[in-house]
XYZ file of C-alpha atoms in Angstrom:
750
model
C 83.272 159.504 100.741
C 84.542 162.897 102.014
C 84.823 163.772 105.695
C 82.961 166.889 106.933
C 84.045 168.877 109.975
C 81.520 168.650 112.841
C 82.482 172.020 114.360
C 79.893 174.803 114.192
C 80.438 177.457 111.501
C 83.110 175.243 109.857
C 82.409 174.153 106.263
C 85.658 172.355 105.530
C 85.671 168.887 104.032
C 88.496 166.505 103.159
C 88.114 166.836 99.371
C 88.688 170.605 99.434
C 91.917 170.846 101.458
C 94.968 168.930 102.667
C 93.897 169.345 106.286
C 93.851 166.284 108.516
C 90.512 165.186 109.989
C 90.323 163.399 113.364
C 87.668 161.069 114.755
C 86.017 161.767 118.089
C 87.772 159.654 120.757
C 86.246 156.379 121.963
C 87.067 157.225 125.573
C 83.708 158.488 126.979
C 85.244 161.191 129.222
C 87.464 162.679 126.500
C 84.625 162.425 123.994
C 82.311 164.329 126.377
C 84.881 167.169 126.645
C 85.163 167.352 122.831
C 81.360 167.644 122.522
C 81.200 170.204 125.317
C 83.852 172.373 123.612
C 82.070 172.065 120.266
C 78.833 173.416 121.789
C 76.799 171.039 119.585
C 73.606 170.282 121.535
C 72.552 167.648 118.976
C 75.678 165.558 119.705
C 75.179 165.300 123.454
C 72.714 162.409 123.225
C 75.024 160.268 121.049
C 77.392 157.624 122.469
C 81.154 157.875 122.115
C 81.129 154.899 119.694
C 78.586 156.628 117.446
C 80.564 159.853 117.478
C 83.813 157.996 116.746
C 82.279 156.255 113.776
C 80.396 159.143 112.122
C 81.901 162.502 113.195
C 85.227 164.280 112.597
C 86.953 167.545 113.525
C 89.505 169.150 111.248
C 93.009 170.133 112.439
C 92.102 173.861 112.500
C 90.307 173.381 115.857
C 93.411 172.116 117.699
C 96.449 173.875 119.043
C 99.279 173.208 116.514
C 101.374 171.761 119.373
C 98.791 168.967 119.700
C 99.160 167.882 116.049
C 102.081 165.598 115.033
C 103.097 164.935 111.427
C 104.782 161.494 111.626
C 105.397 161.277 107.876
C 104.527 163.137 104.669
C 101.388 160.994 104.490
C 100.293 160.669 108.123
C 99.181 163.192 110.757
C 98.102 162.199 114.269
C 96.982 163.882 117.485
C 98.673 163.631 120.826
C 96.821 161.392 123.285
C 95.829 164.380 125.442
C 94.658 166.634 122.579
C 91.454 168.639 123.199
C 89.813 170.916 120.548
C 89.855 174.520 121.792
C 89.671 176.737 118.678
C 86.097 177.378 117.486
C 84.119 180.093 115.701
C 80.989 180.543 117.828
C 79.900 183.999 116.627
C 80.027 184.334 112.819
C 76.480 182.897 112.425
C 75.129 185.896 114.336
C 76.027 188.161 111.403
C 73.463 186.355 109.221
C 70.647 185.230 111.497
C 68.365 184.135 108.610
C 70.741 181.401 107.421
C 69.749 177.867 108.260
C 72.317 176.033 110.373
C 72.383 172.270 110.456
C 75.009 172.396 113.251
C 73.128 174.400 115.880
C 75.230 176.004 118.634
C 74.020 175.362 122.141
C 73.352 178.525 124.104
C 74.946 178.187 127.536
C 72.991 179.200 130.615
C 74.702 180.604 133.689
C 74.241 177.209 135.324
C 76.016 175.492 132.383
C 78.912 177.961 132.574
C 79.194 177.452 136.339
C 79.263 173.634 135.973
C 81.918 173.784 133.236
C 84.144 176.011 135.393
C 83.666 173.749 138.421
C 84.453 170.660 136.361
C 87.635 172.222 134.937
C 88.735 173.459 138.369
C 88.119 170.019 139.941
C 90.051 168.366 137.128
C 93.006 170.745 137.593
C 93.061 170.202 141.386
C 92.844 166.438 140.930
C 95.784 166.438 138.506
C 97.848 168.623 140.850
C 97.130 166.383 143.853
C 97.931 163.220 141.919
C 101.267 164.707 140.780
C 102.172 165.656 144.356
C 101.180 162.191 145.630
C 103.273 160.545 142.926
C 106.251 162.761 143.757
C 105.842 162.020 147.465
C 105.638 158.272 146.788
C 108.762 158.440 144.637
C 110.601 160.343 147.353
C 109.462 157.908 150.054
C 110.331 154.834 148.011
C 113.722 156.320 147.165
C 114.479 156.951 150.809
C 113.291 153.462 151.736
C 115.352 151.842 148.982
C 118.551 153.644 149.920
C 120.403 151.746 152.648
C 121.443 153.759 155.673
C 125.244 153.815 155.673
C 127.423 154.179 158.720
C 130.186 156.798 158.827
C 132.823 154.108 158.219
C 130.917 152.767 155.208
C 130.575 156.234 153.713
C 134.300 156.853 154.173
C 135.085 153.493 152.564
C 132.917 154.312 149.555
C 134.555 157.705 149.130
C 137.948 156.027 149.301
C 136.951 153.404 146.698
C 135.526 156.125 144.462
C 138.879 157.900 144.474
C 140.672 154.636 143.692
C 138.406 153.876 140.736
C 138.830 157.416 139.444
C 142.601 156.886 139.350
C 142.295 153.468 137.661
C 139.948 154.804 134.973
C 142.278 157.729 134.307
C 145.264 155.355 133.935
C 143.329 153.236 131.474
C 142.060 156.120 129.374
C 145.494 157.770 129.191
C 147.248 154.463 128.382
C 149.481 154.686 131.469
C 150.676 151.298 132.812
C 150.264 150.610 136.525
C 153.966 149.811 136.869
C 156.824 151.264 134.830
C 159.664 149.126 133.443
C 162.451 148.131 135.781
C 165.714 149.926 135.156
C 167.550 147.011 136.740
C 166.979 144.500 139.483
C 168.805 146.782 141.890
C 166.624 149.797 141.138
C 163.188 149.891 142.761
C 160.494 149.881 140.104
C 158.321 152.960 139.718
C 154.652 152.393 140.545
C 152.539 154.842 138.527
C 149.422 153.923 140.454
C 151.007 154.669 143.830
C 152.513 157.915 142.520
C 149.083 159.147 141.405
C 147.591 158.271 144.802
C 150.371 160.304 146.440
C 149.567 163.227 144.173
C 145.834 163.112 144.935
C 146.523 163.078 148.677
C 148.911 165.992 148.356
C 146.299 168.091 146.569
C 143.680 167.395 149.221
C 141.850 164.085 148.640
C 140.595 163.641 152.210
C 139.234 160.112 151.701
C 142.579 158.768 150.496
C 144.571 160.734 153.054
C 142.559 159.428 155.985
C 142.848 155.880 154.689
C 146.622 155.923 154.245
C 147.867 158.459 156.799
C 148.978 155.682 159.149
C 150.654 153.646 156.379
C 154.390 153.191 156.761
C 156.715 154.979 154.347
C 157.734 152.902 151.264
C 154.802 150.558 151.841
C 152.561 149.922 148.827
C 149.094 151.323 149.352
C 147.456 148.405 147.558
C 148.582 144.836 147.012
C 148.741 143.380 143.500
C 145.581 141.385 144.321
C 143.628 144.498 145.283
C 144.810 146.316 142.155
C 143.667 143.347 140.077
C 140.260 143.443 141.781
C 139.848 147.145 140.997
C 140.798 146.552 137.361
C 138.380 143.630 137.021
C 135.490 145.699 138.358
C 136.302 148.615 136.009
C 136.581 146.287 133.023
C 133.343 144.416 133.775
C 131.389 147.638 134.378
C 132.431 149.123 131.029
C 131.727 145.830 129.249
C 128.280 145.530 130.819
C 127.342 148.977 129.479
C 128.012 147.746 125.936
C 126.387 144.352 126.483
C 123.160 146.044 127.565
C 122.986 147.669 124.130
C 123.742 144.376 122.370
C 120.959 142.614 124.280
C 118.501 145.391 123.405
C 119.364 145.130 119.717
C 119.218 141.279 119.814
C 121.070 140.497 116.550
C 124.855 140.710 116.337
C 127.900 139.434 114.467
C 131.125 138.059 115.879
C 134.468 139.513 114.721
C 137.925 138.409 115.887
C 141.315 140.045 115.358
C 144.999 139.111 115.298
C 146.334 137.216 118.292
C 147.714 139.207 121.227
C 150.070 137.742 123.818
C 149.602 138.414 127.550
C 151.901 136.720 130.072
C 153.143 134.192 127.476
C 149.564 133.179 126.604
C 147.961 133.945 123.257
C 144.555 135.627 123.298
C 141.985 136.341 120.608
C 140.519 139.891 120.543
C 136.730 139.626 120.399
C 134.475 142.314 118.853
C 130.700 142.416 118.474
C 128.906 144.260 115.680
C 125.295 145.351 116.237
C 122.730 148.083 115.510
C 121.810 150.066 118.631
C 118.449 151.564 119.593
C 119.275 154.744 117.629
C 119.675 152.560 114.504
C 123.420 153.254 114.394
C 125.812 150.442 113.446
C 128.401 149.815 116.167
C 131.398 147.506 116.410
C 132.787 147.301 119.932
C 135.700 145.510 121.556
C 134.463 143.250 124.363
C 137.277 140.971 125.571
C 140.336 138.836 124.941
C 139.619 135.075 124.718
C 142.307 132.492 125.496
C 143.458 130.840 122.245
C 144.853 127.601 123.701
C 143.496 124.166 122.824
C 142.074 122.735 119.616
C 139.267 124.147 117.471
C 136.479 122.473 119.458
C 137.824 123.854 122.731
C 137.978 127.359 121.293
C 134.388 127.114 119.996
C 133.185 125.967 123.423
C 135.089 128.822 125.051
C 133.532 131.366 122.698
C 130.040 129.976 123.297
C 130.516 130.005 127.066
C 131.747 133.605 126.946
C 128.835 134.843 124.856
C 126.003 132.853 126.426
C 126.914 131.942 130.002
C 128.904 135.039 130.972
C 127.340 137.714 128.769
C 123.735 136.518 128.533
C 123.581 136.547 124.722
C 122.137 133.849 122.467
C 124.240 132.360 119.689
C 120.959 131.758 117.863
C 120.929 135.537 117.306
C 124.433 135.601 115.773
C 124.058 136.562 112.108
C 127.655 136.687 110.953
C 131.273 135.989 111.792
C 134.598 137.255 110.454
C 138.072 136.215 111.543
C 141.074 138.415 110.802
C 143.599 135.603 111.247
C 147.220 135.561 110.093
C 150.051 133.038 110.095
C 149.603 129.684 111.793
C 146.289 130.702 113.396
C 144.561 130.922 109.985
C 143.829 127.206 109.637
C 142.505 126.969 113.191
C 140.167 129.962 112.774
C 138.815 128.564 109.495
C 137.957 125.354 111.358
C 136.337 127.413 114.148
C 134.180 129.214 111.572
C 133.050 125.897 110.070
C 132.149 124.461 113.493
C 130.163 127.578 114.418
C 128.225 127.460 111.142
C 127.411 123.790 111.677
C 125.820 124.685 115.019
C 124.382 128.049 113.962
C 123.762 128.096 110.175
C 122.877 131.818 110.129
C 126.257 132.814 111.617
C 127.506 133.403 108.075
C 131.273 133.349 107.649
C 132.332 136.407 105.632
C 135.440 138.549 105.055
C 135.950 141.395 107.502
C 135.358 144.911 106.194
C 138.587 146.090 107.896
C 140.806 143.961 105.611
C 141.226 144.033 101.834
C 139.807 140.855 100.282
C 143.052 140.011 98.449
C 145.014 140.155 101.707
C 142.382 137.980 103.398
C 142.554 135.431 100.565
C 146.365 135.288 100.702
C 146.334 134.921 104.486
C 143.884 132.033 104.198
C 146.212 129.907 102.039
C 147.910 127.309 104.291
C 151.029 126.880 102.109
C 154.389 127.615 103.833
C 155.766 129.743 100.988
C 152.636 131.963 100.957
C 152.697 132.321 104.751
C 156.391 133.335 104.571
C 155.463 136.054 102.045
C 152.642 137.371 104.254
C 154.798 137.351 107.402
C 157.591 139.132 105.531
C 155.098 141.774 104.417
C 154.184 142.445 108.033
C 157.859 142.651 108.981
C 158.527 145.109 106.136
C 155.634 147.255 107.339
C 157.019 147.376 110.874
C 160.582 147.967 109.609
C 159.724 151.122 107.649
C 157.666 152.847 110.345
C 160.612 155.020 111.363
C 161.535 158.121 109.298
C 165.173 156.985 109.033
C 164.406 153.661 107.344
C 161.712 155.267 105.186
C 164.271 157.775 103.894
C 166.531 154.892 102.850
C 163.662 153.256 100.957
C 162.860 156.539 99.168
C 166.512 156.796 98.176
C 166.441 153.219 96.846
C 163.302 153.951 94.777
C 164.847 157.130 93.318
C 168.067 155.297 92.493
C 166.492 152.271 90.795
C 163.851 154.188 88.808
C 165.941 157.303 88.142
C 164.846 157.339 84.479
C 161.157 157.071 85.339
C 160.081 160.012 87.486
C 156.411 159.067 87.253
C 157.148 155.618 88.710
C 159.188 157.173 91.517
C 156.321 159.506 92.444
C 153.734 156.700 92.395
C 155.833 154.352 94.565
C 156.750 157.035 97.106
C 153.110 157.987 97.404
C 152.165 154.314 97.863
C 154.717 153.957 100.680
C 153.112 156.892 102.505
C 149.493 155.734 102.045
C 149.732 152.269 103.617
C 150.207 150.088 100.538
C 150.411 146.890 102.602
C 146.709 147.165 103.467
C 145.475 147.777 99.914
C 144.023 145.434 97.308
C 146.992 146.011 94.976
C 149.559 145.112 97.639
C 151.334 142.465 95.508
C 151.554 144.749 92.460
C 153.269 147.403 94.590
C 155.501 144.817 96.255
C 156.785 143.571 92.899
C 157.611 147.119 91.804
C 159.329 147.772 95.136
C 161.405 144.577 95.289
C 164.530 145.852 93.438
C 164.747 149.178 95.334
C 163.829 147.331 98.519
C 166.871 145.078 98.220
C 169.061 148.117 97.467
C 167.710 149.785 100.600
C 168.244 146.697 102.784
C 171.804 146.262 101.510
C 172.543 149.900 102.374
C 171.130 149.517 105.892
C 172.991 146.220 106.406
C 176.229 147.869 105.268
C 175.549 150.741 107.738
C 178.514 152.740 106.494
C 177.795 155.846 108.575
C 176.735 153.868 111.654
C 173.324 155.523 111.977
C 171.420 152.229 112.433
C 171.436 150.016 115.506
C 172.549 146.388 115.438
C 168.941 145.245 115.796
C 167.893 147.229 112.713
C 170.779 145.970 110.581
C 170.124 142.379 111.675
C 166.447 142.714 110.692
C 167.457 144.198 107.319
C 169.763 141.235 106.671
C 167.034 138.738 107.636
C 164.464 140.321 105.298
C 167.051 140.447 102.470
C 167.745 136.721 102.834
C 164.040 135.937 102.471
C 163.464 138.208 99.469
C 166.557 136.822 97.708
C 164.975 133.379 97.444
C 163.620 132.616 93.959
C 160.720 130.597 95.424
C 159.533 133.767 97.236
C 159.816 135.768 93.988
C 157.698 133.199 92.123
C 155.132 133.105 94.926
C 154.733 136.904 94.888
C 154.337 136.931 91.076
C 151.726 134.147 91.176
C 149.770 135.844 93.986
C 149.799 139.146 92.115
C 148.476 137.630 88.886
C 145.860 135.304 90.396
C 144.472 137.971 92.738
C 144.108 140.402 89.831
C 140.839 138.593 89.061
C 139.413 139.321 92.533
C 140.770 142.860 92.976
C 137.805 144.819 91.563
C 135.380 142.478 93.338
C 137.153 143.072 96.671
C 137.273 146.838 96.217
C 133.533 146.961 95.635
C 132.927 145.016 98.849
C 134.568 147.834 100.806
C 132.627 150.609 99.102
C 129.021 151.821 99.334
C 125.958 149.597 99.598
C 125.248 149.871 95.867
C 128.774 148.629 95.041
C 128.425 145.690 97.456
C 125.119 144.710 95.832
C 126.639 144.704 92.341
C 129.710 142.853 93.651
C 127.440 140.058 94.922
C 125.887 139.834 91.463
C 129.315 139.776 89.765
C 130.702 136.803 91.697
C 129.740 134.369 88.933
C 131.960 136.274 86.510
C 134.858 136.238 88.990
C 134.606 132.464 89.478
C 134.304 131.984 85.712
C 137.587 133.882 85.204
C 139.370 131.823 87.861
C 138.046 128.590 86.337
C 139.248 129.701 82.920
C 142.758 130.227 84.373
C 142.634 126.810 86.043
C 141.570 125.114 82.800
C 144.440 126.758 80.889
C 147.011 126.656 83.665
C 149.891 125.665 81.369
C 149.551 128.806 79.262
C 149.098 131.177 82.215
C 151.911 129.602 84.213
C 154.344 129.997 81.319
C 153.744 133.768 81.191
C 153.890 134.156 84.959
C 157.046 132.093 85.286
C 158.786 134.196 82.634
C 157.827 137.318 84.610
C 159.381 135.858 87.774
C 162.593 134.861 85.956
C 162.894 138.322 84.417
C 162.542 139.999 87.819
C 165.036 137.582 89.389
C 167.598 138.410 86.676
C 167.191 142.137 87.392
C 167.821 141.470 91.092
C 170.660 138.990 90.330
C 168.864 136.159 92.127
C 169.662 132.625 90.845
C 166.770 130.656 89.368
C 166.696 127.300 91.136
C 164.520 124.704 92.802
C 164.377 125.031 96.626
C 167.179 123.175 98.415
C 164.806 121.487 100.839
C 162.929 119.873 97.940
C 166.160 118.620 96.353
C 167.256 116.981 99.588
C 164.105 114.865 99.556
C 164.709 113.604 95.996
C 166.973 110.806 94.819
C 170.331 112.011 93.491
C 169.698 110.428 90.100
C 166.535 112.486 89.576
C 167.969 115.896 90.493
C 169.131 116.754 86.988
C 165.745 115.810 85.562
C 163.843 118.286 87.774
C 162.829 121.337 85.777
C 162.335 124.543 87.764
C 159.355 125.659 85.677
C 157.538 122.340 86.147
C 158.315 122.332 89.870
C 156.876 125.796 90.487
C 153.808 125.008 88.401
C 153.132 121.885 90.468
C 153.946 123.283 93.909
C 153.100 126.993 93.641
C 150.830 127.992 90.742
C 148.295 125.142 90.880
C 147.913 125.136 94.710
C 147.508 128.936 94.791
C 144.880 129.155 92.034
C 142.858 126.264 93.455
C 143.197 127.534 97.021
C 141.920 130.981 96.007
C 138.990 129.473 94.101
C 137.991 127.310 97.066
C 138.261 130.182 99.526
C 136.115 132.490 97.351
C 133.451 129.779 97.029
C 133.490 129.173 100.810
C 133.334 132.847 101.754
C 130.557 133.599 99.267
C 128.302 130.566 99.486
C 124.762 130.582 98.122
C 123.380 131.658 101.516
C 125.903 134.488 101.802
C 125.026 135.755 98.332
C 121.296 135.633 99.107
C 121.938 137.819 102.139
C 123.951 140.356 100.120
C 121.378 140.463 97.320
C 118.809 141.570 99.910
C 120.679 144.901 99.942
C 118.294 145.851 97.138
C 116.016 146.942 100.008
C 118.088 150.143 100.144
C 116.184 152.725 98.058
C 119.233 153.843 96.006
C 119.818 150.224 94.926
C 116.133 149.930 94.029
C 116.452 153.055 91.920
C 119.432 151.660 90.017
C 117.434 148.500 89.347
C 114.462 150.597 88.077
C 112.486 149.357 91.106
C 112.357 145.918 89.523
C 113.815 144.035 92.493
C 112.874 140.658 93.964
C 113.986 140.649 97.604
C 111.260 138.154 98.508
C 113.146 135.499 96.503
C 116.052 135.749 98.973
C 114.163 136.692 102.144
C 113.755 133.087 103.303
C 117.262 133.351 104.824
C 115.963 135.709 107.523
C 112.264 134.795 107.513
C 112.253 133.844 111.206
C 113.834 137.192 112.145
C 110.899 139.219 110.815
C 108.000 140.358 113.029
C 105.306 139.572 110.387
C 106.829 137.323 107.698
C 103.445 136.512 106.119
C 102.894 140.156 105.185
C 106.395 140.616 103.744
C 105.429 140.448 100.024
C 102.728 143.094 100.452
C 105.014 145.272 102.570
C 107.840 145.050 100.019
C 105.400 146.080 97.289
C 104.366 149.142 99.317
C 108.056 149.902 100.030
C 108.857 149.944 96.297
C 105.800 152.032 95.446
C 106.710 154.546 98.168
C 110.111 155.226 96.606
C 109.098 154.826 92.978
C 106.445 157.549 93.280
C 108.373 159.872 95.577
C 108.516 163.604 94.962
C 111.221 164.963 92.662
C 112.895 166.746 95.575
C 113.170 163.520 97.638
C 116.646 161.952 97.438
C 116.986 158.167 97.582
C 118.917 157.005 100.687
C 122.155 155.333 99.574
C 123.092 153.257 102.647
C 121.411 151.034 105.214
C 122.278 153.595 107.893
C 120.553 156.402 105.992
C 117.497 154.233 105.402
C 117.211 153.215 109.061
C 117.329 156.871 110.110
C 114.166 157.664 108.127
C 111.270 158.501 110.494
C 108.710 156.475 108.536
C 110.751 153.248 108.250
C 108.992 152.128 111.444
C 105.768 151.840 109.426
C 107.496 149.013 107.504
C 108.350 146.660 110.401
C 109.611 143.781 108.245
C 111.841 146.057 106.158
C 113.136 147.723 109.319
C 114.072 144.378 110.917
C 115.528 143.109 107.641
C 117.826 146.118 107.297
C 119.013 145.861 110.918
C 120.005 142.218 110.444
C 121.774 142.947 107.139
C 123.622 145.864 108.710
C 125.384 143.556 111.178
C 127.047 141.481 108.424
C 130.840 141.869 108.900
C 131.532 142.320 105.188
C 129.720 145.688 105.109
C 131.842 148.678 105.984
C 131.146 150.729 109.085
C 129.617 154.151 108.491
C 132.117 156.953 108.047
C 132.679 158.819 111.307
C 135.323 160.988 112.898
C 136.326 158.482 115.567
C 138.531 155.465 114.973
C 137.090 151.961 114.915
C 137.527 149.662 117.909
C 140.005 147.582 115.879
C 142.118 150.675 115.144
C 142.024 151.726 118.812
C 143.235 148.258 119.824
C 146.142 148.486 117.380
C 146.959 151.972 118.694
C 147.069 150.640 122.279
C 149.342 147.733 121.315
C 151.617 150.001 119.248
C 151.813 152.715 121.924
C 152.461 150.461 124.923
C 155.555 148.270 125.444
C 154.626 144.583 125.162
C 155.774 143.887 128.743
C 153.245 146.415 130.035
C 150.212 145.166 128.115
C 147.275 144.651 130.451
C 143.901 143.239 129.389
C 141.854 145.399 131.745
C 143.711 148.629 130.947
C 143.408 147.815 127.229
C 139.654 147.455 127.700
C 139.430 150.881 129.359
C 141.687 152.531 126.783
C 139.885 151.145 123.737
C 136.438 152.001 125.128
C 136.980 155.534 126.408
C 133.758 156.561 124.633
C 131.665 154.257 126.826
C 130.070 156.039 129.770
C 131.066 154.807 133.224
C 129.563 155.440 136.634
C 132.035 155.413 139.528
C 129.228 154.762 142.026
C 128.219 151.637 140.101
C 131.824 150.440 140.265
C 131.900 151.069 144.024
C 128.637 149.146 144.538
C 129.890 146.231 142.468
C 133.205 146.136 144.328
C 131.456 146.112 147.728
C 129.251 143.229 146.620
C 132.094 141.166 145.177
C 134.678 141.769 147.908
C 132.823 142.251 151.222
C 135.884 141.017 153.121
C 137.662 144.249 152.179
C 134.837 146.195 153.826
C 135.299 144.192 157.013
C 139.042 144.857 156.977
C 138.379 148.579 156.519
C 135.980 148.649 159.482
C 138.502 146.786 161.683
C 141.203 149.271 160.704
C 138.875 152.181 161.536
C 138.103 150.662 164.952
C 141.824 150.186 165.674
C 142.491 153.828 164.776
C 139.707 154.919 167.124
C 141.184 152.862 169.990
C 144.661 154.298 169.405
C 143.288 157.856 169.421
């Protein structure tokens, strides 16, 4: 049934235009004002409920600023909207026309009452605003403690101190420089900056330290540590507030970092903030000592007891472990999933899947290969060593210019972090040994002893036939997961299709395992051929021979040995790791990415998210209405206008203004977005993980400081110096007392 406009001289109805029509408000006072402005005498006797049910006004009678279009299909009024635009004279031009909506003729008394009512309302609003402002001002003054002169001076002094500490952290300047020798007094950067501030006129600092003896440190190591702790905790709390508001998060850990001879685990949290933007922030370093159970307890205590989060809201975990820590972190992931089944263990989006899979294999020969890769990466960071490698590539492949160009380009573009890392490594091995031999020879003396020693050490490792075989096996086995891993690091659509292609990947790996004899024969021949080119003897490892009886040594065949101890363990280890990382629950979660409109479009809007939604059913605001809501979600995008582009990522979808009208979909997408396997949205700034690596690379290891690292990595986080001062005064009141005593002593002396 169409809606008719109740305004006089207005003949619009909903079937003849796209205008929005609005009900009369239920609030009696607002409804009375609407009727009064309409000048409809016949409506005055009706109740607000009757008017709300049976009468409408079209949008033409409201100021455009009062009308809000929340979506292409929904228009609403502001809560304070009053109709003010009416045609009250056009009926006078044709006085013989019958008018169903008679206009009330206002008497002078009516006009006077309306003016008085409007004036009284305006005065009342003005008075209430002034009273509210006065109350706010009074309460503010009452809440603010009255500070003495000494307390104000102390706070100004602390503010200056925190300003210096924050600057040191942001600029990656250590508090103390390296010692030149035991005889030379170490340079204190912190003290030097305080001197500078006093020299340029910082009155608070100058008054505090003017009586301090020359060569005396302004602050003890304990006080400096206290300042750093307060800065670190204040910055962390800013981020934790956002995590708590968003509720759901994922846990991500990085490579171990050593502080004061103790190993620590970098801890990151991934979450979607109130602006629906995916964030991954560095929060702390966690001590790595103890067994797996101890580490799990430590992580839980950090997240729940200290940070006020709930592990029940953790929806994913990823551990970027390398070397000996890999096995321990895998056990940690298993223990966490036993306690919190929805904390799904997945690969981290920062690391190529093939590198993650190789790192996860606990075999000594594989771990030696991965550690050597990291050493090679560090070795060729300098231009001098990189030039030697380029020369080795040009020399070895002098008849293949295309190969030379490809390998040189790979060396520049970070090949050790790519999915094809083992393919590139095999191509680089011959020129790599040529390069290392040249550096070890050091004919022109341009390399230091440390560099030549490192070159010799890497050469010894790469000249072992067992390492050659291991690299060849890794390259060939991981060929089957390369495309799958690449898709995981691409757009949402690629991740969705990767999840659906896992069965094919596992089928290929199983086919290799079932025909291992045939595959191993080809791979072994490839390793022998490469070893012959590099003049490396083909032999069984010496350590294995020492464990065998002398009579059996001649019977040991190298090909059979490497099949038993390298090929079979690697293929089965990779298969097991892929199955663990992409369990049925993990795949269900990734298949829910079909909620993204672009994925729906590719699937011809024939998707079945409700079949997988049981994973996150308890995270939804109205799970019972999910099927109906998903149906409406598909219809919305299936019948969109031709000019409407389908959002391609979760981030794009969450930024849509009308996604809030689909509360289950909105919550679903936010939870999915936190999964560590999904890449962070492209932005100009570096990720927290990259900023951590930049801090560690740019600061000498002896000068690493957890608190300064926190400040340096999180320079984008807002900080309030006054909050830091308040927190310091609460935590260390004894320092305030000392300051007051010192002030009193100065007054007595004067």
